[in-house]
CSV table of C-alpha atoms in Angstrom, one decimal:
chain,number,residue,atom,x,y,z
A,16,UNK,CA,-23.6,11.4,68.2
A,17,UNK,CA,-24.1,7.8,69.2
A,18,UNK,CA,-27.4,6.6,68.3
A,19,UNK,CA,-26.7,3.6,71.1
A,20,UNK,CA,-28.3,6.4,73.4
A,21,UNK,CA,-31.4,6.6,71.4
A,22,UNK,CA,-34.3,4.6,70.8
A,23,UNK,CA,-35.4,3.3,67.1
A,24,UNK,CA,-38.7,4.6,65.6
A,25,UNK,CA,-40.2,1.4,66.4
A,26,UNK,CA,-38.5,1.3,70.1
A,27,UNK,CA,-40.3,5.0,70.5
A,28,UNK,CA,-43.0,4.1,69.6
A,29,UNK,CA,-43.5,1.0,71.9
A,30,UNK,CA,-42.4,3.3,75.2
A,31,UNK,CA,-45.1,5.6,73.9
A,32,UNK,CA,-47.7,3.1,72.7
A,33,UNK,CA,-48.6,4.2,69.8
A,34,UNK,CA,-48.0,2.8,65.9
A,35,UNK,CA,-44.8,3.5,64.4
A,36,UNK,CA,-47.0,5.4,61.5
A,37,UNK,CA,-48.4,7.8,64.0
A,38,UNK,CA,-44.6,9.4,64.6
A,39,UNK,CA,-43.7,9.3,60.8
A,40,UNK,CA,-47.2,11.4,60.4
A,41,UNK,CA,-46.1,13.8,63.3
A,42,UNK,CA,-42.6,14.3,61.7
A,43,UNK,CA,-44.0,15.1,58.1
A,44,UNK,CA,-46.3,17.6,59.8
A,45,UNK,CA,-43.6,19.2,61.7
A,46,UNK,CA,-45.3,18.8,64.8
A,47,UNK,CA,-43.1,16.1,66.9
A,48,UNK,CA,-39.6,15.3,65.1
A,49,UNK,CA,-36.8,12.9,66.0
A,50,UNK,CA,-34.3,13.4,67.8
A,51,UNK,CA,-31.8,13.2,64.6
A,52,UNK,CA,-31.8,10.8,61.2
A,53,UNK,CA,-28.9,8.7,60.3
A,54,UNK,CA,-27.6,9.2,57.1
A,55,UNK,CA,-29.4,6.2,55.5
A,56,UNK,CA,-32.9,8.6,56.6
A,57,UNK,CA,-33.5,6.4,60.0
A,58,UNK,CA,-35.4,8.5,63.0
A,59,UNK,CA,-33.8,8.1,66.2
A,60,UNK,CA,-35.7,9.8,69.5
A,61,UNK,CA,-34.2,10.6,73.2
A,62,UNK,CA,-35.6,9.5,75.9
A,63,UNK,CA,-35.9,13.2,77.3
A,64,UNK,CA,-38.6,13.5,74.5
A,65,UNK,CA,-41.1,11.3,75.9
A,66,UNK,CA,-42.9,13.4,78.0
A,67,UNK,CA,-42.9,16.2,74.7
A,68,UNK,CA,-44.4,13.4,73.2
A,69,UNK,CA,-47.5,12.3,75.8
A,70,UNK,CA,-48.3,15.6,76.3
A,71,UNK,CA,-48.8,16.0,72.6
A,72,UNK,CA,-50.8,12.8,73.1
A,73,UNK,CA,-53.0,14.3,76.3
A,74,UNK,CA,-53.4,17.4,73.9
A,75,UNK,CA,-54.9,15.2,71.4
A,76,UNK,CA,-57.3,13.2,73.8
A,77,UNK,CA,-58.9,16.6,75.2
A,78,UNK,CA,-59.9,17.0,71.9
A,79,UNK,CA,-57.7,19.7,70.5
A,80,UNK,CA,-56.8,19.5,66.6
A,81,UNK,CA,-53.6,18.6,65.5
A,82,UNK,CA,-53.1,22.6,63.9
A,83,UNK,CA,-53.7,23.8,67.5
A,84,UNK,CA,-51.1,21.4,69.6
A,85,UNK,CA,-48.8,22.4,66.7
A,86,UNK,CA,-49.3,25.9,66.9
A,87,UNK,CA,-48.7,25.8,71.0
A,88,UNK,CA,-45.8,23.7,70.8
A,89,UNK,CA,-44.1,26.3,68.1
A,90,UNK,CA,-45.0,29.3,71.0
A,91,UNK,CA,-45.2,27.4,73.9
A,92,UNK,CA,-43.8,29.2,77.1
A,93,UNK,CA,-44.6,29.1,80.6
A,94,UNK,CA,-47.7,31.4,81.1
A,95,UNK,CA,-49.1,29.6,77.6
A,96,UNK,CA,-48.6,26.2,79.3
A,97,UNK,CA,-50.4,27.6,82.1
A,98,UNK,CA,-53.0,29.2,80.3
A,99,UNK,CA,-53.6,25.8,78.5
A,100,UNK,CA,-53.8,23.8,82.0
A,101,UNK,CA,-56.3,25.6,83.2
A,102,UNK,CA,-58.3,26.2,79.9
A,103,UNK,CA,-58.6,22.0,79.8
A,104,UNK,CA,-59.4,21.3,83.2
A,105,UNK,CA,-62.5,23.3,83.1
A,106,UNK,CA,-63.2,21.6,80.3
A,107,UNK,CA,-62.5,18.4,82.5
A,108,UNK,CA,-64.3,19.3,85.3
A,109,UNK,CA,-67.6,20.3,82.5
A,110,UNK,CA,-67.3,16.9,81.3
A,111,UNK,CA,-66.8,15.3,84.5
A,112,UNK,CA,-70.2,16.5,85.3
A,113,UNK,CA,-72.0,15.7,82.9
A,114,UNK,CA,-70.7,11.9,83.2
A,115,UNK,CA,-72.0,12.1,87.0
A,116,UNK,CA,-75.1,13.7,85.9
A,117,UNK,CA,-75.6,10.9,83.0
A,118,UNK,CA,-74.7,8.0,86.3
A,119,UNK,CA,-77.1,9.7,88.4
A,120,UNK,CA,-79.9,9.3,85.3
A,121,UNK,CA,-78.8,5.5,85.0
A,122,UNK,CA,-79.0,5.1,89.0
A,123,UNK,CA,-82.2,6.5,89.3
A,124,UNK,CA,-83.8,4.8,85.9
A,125,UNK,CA,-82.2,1.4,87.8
A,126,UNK,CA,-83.8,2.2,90.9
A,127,UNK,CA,-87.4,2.9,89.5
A,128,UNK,CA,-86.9,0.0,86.8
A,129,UNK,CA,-86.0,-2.7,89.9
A,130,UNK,CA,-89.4,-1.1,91.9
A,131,UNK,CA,-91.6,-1.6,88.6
A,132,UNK,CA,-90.0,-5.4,88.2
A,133,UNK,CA,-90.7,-6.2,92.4
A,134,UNK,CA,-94.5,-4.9,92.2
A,135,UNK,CA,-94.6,-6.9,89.1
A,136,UNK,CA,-94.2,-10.3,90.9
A,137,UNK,CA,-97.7,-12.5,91.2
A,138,UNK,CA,-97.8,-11.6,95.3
A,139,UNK,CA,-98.8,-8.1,94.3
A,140,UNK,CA,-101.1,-8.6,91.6
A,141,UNK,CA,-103.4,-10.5,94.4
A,142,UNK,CA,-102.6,-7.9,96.8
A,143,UNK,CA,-102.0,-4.6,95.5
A,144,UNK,CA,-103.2,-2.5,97.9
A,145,UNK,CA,-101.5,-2.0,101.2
A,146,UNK,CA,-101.0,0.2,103.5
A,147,UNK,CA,-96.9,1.4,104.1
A,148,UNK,CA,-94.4,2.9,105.8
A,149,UNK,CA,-92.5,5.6,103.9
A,150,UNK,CA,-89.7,7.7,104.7
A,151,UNK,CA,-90.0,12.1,104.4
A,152,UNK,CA,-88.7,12.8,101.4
A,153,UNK,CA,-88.7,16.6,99.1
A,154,UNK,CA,-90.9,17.5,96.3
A,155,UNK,CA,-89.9,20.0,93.8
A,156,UNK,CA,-93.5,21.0,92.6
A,157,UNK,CA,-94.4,22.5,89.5
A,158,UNK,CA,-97.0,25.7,89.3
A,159,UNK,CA,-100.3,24.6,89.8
A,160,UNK,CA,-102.0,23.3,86.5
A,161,UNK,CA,-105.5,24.4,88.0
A,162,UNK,CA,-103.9,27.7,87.9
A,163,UNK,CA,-103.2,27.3,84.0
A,164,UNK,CA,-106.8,26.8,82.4
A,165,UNK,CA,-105.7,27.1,78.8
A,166,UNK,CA,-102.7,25.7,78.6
A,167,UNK,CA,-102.5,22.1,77.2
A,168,UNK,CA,-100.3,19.2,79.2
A,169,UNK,CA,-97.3,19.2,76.5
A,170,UNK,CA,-96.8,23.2,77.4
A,171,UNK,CA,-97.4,22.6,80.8
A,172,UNK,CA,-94.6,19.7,80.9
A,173,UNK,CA,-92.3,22.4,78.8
A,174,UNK,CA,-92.7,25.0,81.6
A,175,UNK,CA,-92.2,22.7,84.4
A,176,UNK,CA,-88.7,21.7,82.0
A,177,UNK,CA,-87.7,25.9,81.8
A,178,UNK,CA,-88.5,25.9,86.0
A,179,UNK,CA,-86.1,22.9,86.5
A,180,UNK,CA,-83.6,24.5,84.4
A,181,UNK,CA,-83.7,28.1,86.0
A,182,UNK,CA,-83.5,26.5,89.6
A,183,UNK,CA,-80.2,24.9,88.4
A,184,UNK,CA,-82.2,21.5,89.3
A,185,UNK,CA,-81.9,17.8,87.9
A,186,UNK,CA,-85.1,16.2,86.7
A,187,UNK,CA,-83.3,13.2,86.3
A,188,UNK,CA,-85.8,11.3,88.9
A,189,UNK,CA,-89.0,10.4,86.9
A,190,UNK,CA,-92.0,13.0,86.8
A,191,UNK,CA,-94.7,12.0,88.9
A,192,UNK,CA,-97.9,13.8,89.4
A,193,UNK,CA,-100.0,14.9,92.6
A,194,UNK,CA,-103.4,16.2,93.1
A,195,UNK,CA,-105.8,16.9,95.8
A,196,UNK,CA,-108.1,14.0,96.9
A,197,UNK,CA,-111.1,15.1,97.0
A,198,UNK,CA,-111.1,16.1,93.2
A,199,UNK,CA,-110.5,12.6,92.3
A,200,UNK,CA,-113.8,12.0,90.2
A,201,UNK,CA,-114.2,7.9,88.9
A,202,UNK,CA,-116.5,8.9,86.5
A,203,UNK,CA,-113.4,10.2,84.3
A,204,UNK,CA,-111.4,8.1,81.7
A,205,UNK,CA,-108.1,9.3,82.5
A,206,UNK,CA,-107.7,10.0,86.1
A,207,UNK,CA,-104.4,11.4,85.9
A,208,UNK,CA,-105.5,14.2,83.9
A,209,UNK,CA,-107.0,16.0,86.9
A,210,UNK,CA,-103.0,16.4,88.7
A,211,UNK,CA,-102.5,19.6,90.8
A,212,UNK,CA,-98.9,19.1,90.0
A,213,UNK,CA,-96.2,17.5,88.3
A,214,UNK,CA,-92.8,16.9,90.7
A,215,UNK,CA,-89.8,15.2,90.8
A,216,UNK,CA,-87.6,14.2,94.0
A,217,UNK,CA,-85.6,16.7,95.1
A,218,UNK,CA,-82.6,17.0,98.2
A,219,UNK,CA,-83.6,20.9,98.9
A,220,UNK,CA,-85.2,21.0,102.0
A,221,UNK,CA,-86.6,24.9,101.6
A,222,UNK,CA,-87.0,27.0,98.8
A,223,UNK,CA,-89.8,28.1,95.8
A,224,UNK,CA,-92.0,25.3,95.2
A,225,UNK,CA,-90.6,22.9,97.7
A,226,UNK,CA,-93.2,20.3,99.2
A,227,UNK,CA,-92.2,18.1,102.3
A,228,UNK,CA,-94.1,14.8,102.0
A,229,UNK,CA,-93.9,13.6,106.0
A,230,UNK,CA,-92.4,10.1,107.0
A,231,UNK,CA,-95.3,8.2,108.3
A,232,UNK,CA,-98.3,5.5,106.9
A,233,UNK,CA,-99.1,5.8,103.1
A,234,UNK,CA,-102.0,3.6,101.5
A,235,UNK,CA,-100.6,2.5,98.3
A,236,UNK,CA,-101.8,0.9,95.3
A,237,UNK,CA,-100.1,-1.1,92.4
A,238,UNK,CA,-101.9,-0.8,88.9
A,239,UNK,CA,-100.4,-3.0,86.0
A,240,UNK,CA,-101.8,-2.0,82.7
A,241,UNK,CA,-102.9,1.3,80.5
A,242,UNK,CA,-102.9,4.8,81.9
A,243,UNK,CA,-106.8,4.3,80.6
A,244,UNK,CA,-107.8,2.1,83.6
A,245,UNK,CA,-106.3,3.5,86.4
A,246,UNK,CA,-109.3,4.3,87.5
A,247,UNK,CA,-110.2,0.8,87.9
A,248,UNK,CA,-107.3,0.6,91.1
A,249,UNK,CA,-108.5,3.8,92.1
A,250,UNK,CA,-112.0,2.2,92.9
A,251,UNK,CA,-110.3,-0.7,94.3
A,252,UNK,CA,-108.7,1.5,96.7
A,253,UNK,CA,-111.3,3.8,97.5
A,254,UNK,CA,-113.9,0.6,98.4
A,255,UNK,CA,-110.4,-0.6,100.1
A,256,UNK,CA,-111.0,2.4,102.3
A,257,UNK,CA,-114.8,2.4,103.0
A,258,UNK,CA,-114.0,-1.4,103.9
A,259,UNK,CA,-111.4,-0.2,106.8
A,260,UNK,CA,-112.6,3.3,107.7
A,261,UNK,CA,-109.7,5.0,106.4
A,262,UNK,CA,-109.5,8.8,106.6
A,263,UNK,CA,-107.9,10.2,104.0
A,264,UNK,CA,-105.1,12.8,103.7
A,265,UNK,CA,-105.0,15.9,101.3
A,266,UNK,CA,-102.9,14.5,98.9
A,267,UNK,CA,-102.8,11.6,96.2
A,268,UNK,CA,-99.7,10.7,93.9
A,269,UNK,CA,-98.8,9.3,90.9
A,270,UNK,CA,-95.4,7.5,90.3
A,271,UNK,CA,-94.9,5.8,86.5
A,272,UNK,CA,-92.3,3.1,87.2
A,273,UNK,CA,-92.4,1.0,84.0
A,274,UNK,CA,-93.4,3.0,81.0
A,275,UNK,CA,-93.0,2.7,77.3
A,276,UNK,CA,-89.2,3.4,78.3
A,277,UNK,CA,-88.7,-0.5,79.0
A,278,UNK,CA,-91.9,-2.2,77.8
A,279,UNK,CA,-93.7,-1.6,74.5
A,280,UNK,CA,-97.0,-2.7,75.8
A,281,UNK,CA,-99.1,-1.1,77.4
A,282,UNK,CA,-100.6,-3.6,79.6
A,283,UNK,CA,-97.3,-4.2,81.2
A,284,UNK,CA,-97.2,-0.8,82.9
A,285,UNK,CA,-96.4,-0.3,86.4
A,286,UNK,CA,-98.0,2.9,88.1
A,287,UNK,CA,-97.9,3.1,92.0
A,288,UNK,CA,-100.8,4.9,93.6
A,289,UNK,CA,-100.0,6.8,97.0
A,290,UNK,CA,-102.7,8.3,99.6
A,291,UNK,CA,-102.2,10.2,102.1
A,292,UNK,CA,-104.1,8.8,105.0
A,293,UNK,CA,-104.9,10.6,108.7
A,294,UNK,CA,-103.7,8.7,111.4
């Protein structure tokens, strides 16, 4: 046997990219030897063992133990190799959506991030209330919390969690909250603990709980500070619509774009305020 046709340990282990150490540690294990040693104890590897040795590598990556590749390349056969294929690309194709769940989360936390930062600029602090144009988008809606006299916010936030989760829906847009405008009462605190419903955006169009919110003119206010003085905008709209004989629609809306998520204080919050208004 002429080791001219084979490659050096270090040779092999440049092809495969790997440390020379990692093929001594394979070949002590008995789990990837050489091709044949010398008689001074030198390893020499074929060429034909290279893809032996990346799928060992693969193997490894997908998170399988050393014992196991080991194990399936002593009883390795056709319907194993088969039976392994398909057993790692479902755990591919689990990861793989979980990473395009996680980018979603990132997208959408960018999107309401950049919204917080443009109603931060000076332009809106002097005119924060306006009246817009927005597009028809879905609401998933939670049950109604007038429904659910004795049961606190954090269990109510829970519940709304376990409805997301049997629906087979992503929460990843952030949790607004909606209620009907003729509760809204300015002698409370803490306006937004009067909400009909918690939601999040949604691309069902039909279904349990789904809300259309129509495309068409929205009077919308910006509110930089505490959750505690909302209801210091909320009179600033409300005199904003006396002042312009505004009609209101049923329905009022809460969206939290900077939160303690990206600011620690609280006087840097963003929270957009959204009537419906009759046209």
């Amino acid at each position: 046997m002429s080791k001219e046709k084979f490659l050096t340990t270090g040779e092999f282990a440049a092809l495969c990219d790997v440390p020379k150490h990692v093929l001594f540690y394979y070949d002590e294990i008995d789990l990837f030897k050489p091709a044949f040693c010398d008689e001074k104890g030198y390893r020499y590897y074929s060429y034909f063992q290279y893809d032996t040795f990346m799928m060992i590598n693969t193997l490894k990556t997908l998170k399988m133990s050393l014992d196991d590749i080991k194990i399936y390349m002593e009883k390795r056969n056709p319907d194993i190799f088969m039976d392994l294929l398909n057993e790692k690309e479902k755990e591919i194709n689990k990861t793989i959506k979980h990473l395009k769940k996680l980018k979603k989360h990132i997208e959408v936390q960018k999107f309401v991030a950049e919204a917080g930062m443009e109603y931060s600029r000076p332009e809106y602090k002097e005119e924060n209330i306006f009246i817009e144009e927005l597009d028809e988008v879905n609401l998933l809606l939670s049950g109604n919390s007038n429904d659910a006299i004795n049961t606190s916010f954090s269990e109510f936030v829970i519940e709304y969690a376990k409805f997301l989760k049997s629906n087979n829906l992503s929460a990843h847009q952030k949790i607004g909250t909606m209620f009907q405008s003729d509760l809204l009462k300015l002698t409370d605190t803490n306006t937004n603990s009067e909400f009909t419903y918690l939601y999040t955006y949604t691309n069902k169009k039909k279904g349990k709980n789904i809300y259309t919110r129509k495309k068409g003119k929205y009077l919308s206010g910006i509110h930089i500070g505490p959750y505690e003085k909302l209801d210091e905008t909320y009179k600033s709209i409300l005199d904003y619509v006396d002042e312009n004989n505004i009609k209101l629609g049923k329905f009022v809306y809460e969206e939290y774009l900077i939160t303690d998520l990206s600011v620690s204080d609280p006087e840097q919050y963003v929270t957009k305020i959204i009537f419906e208004i009759k046209e």
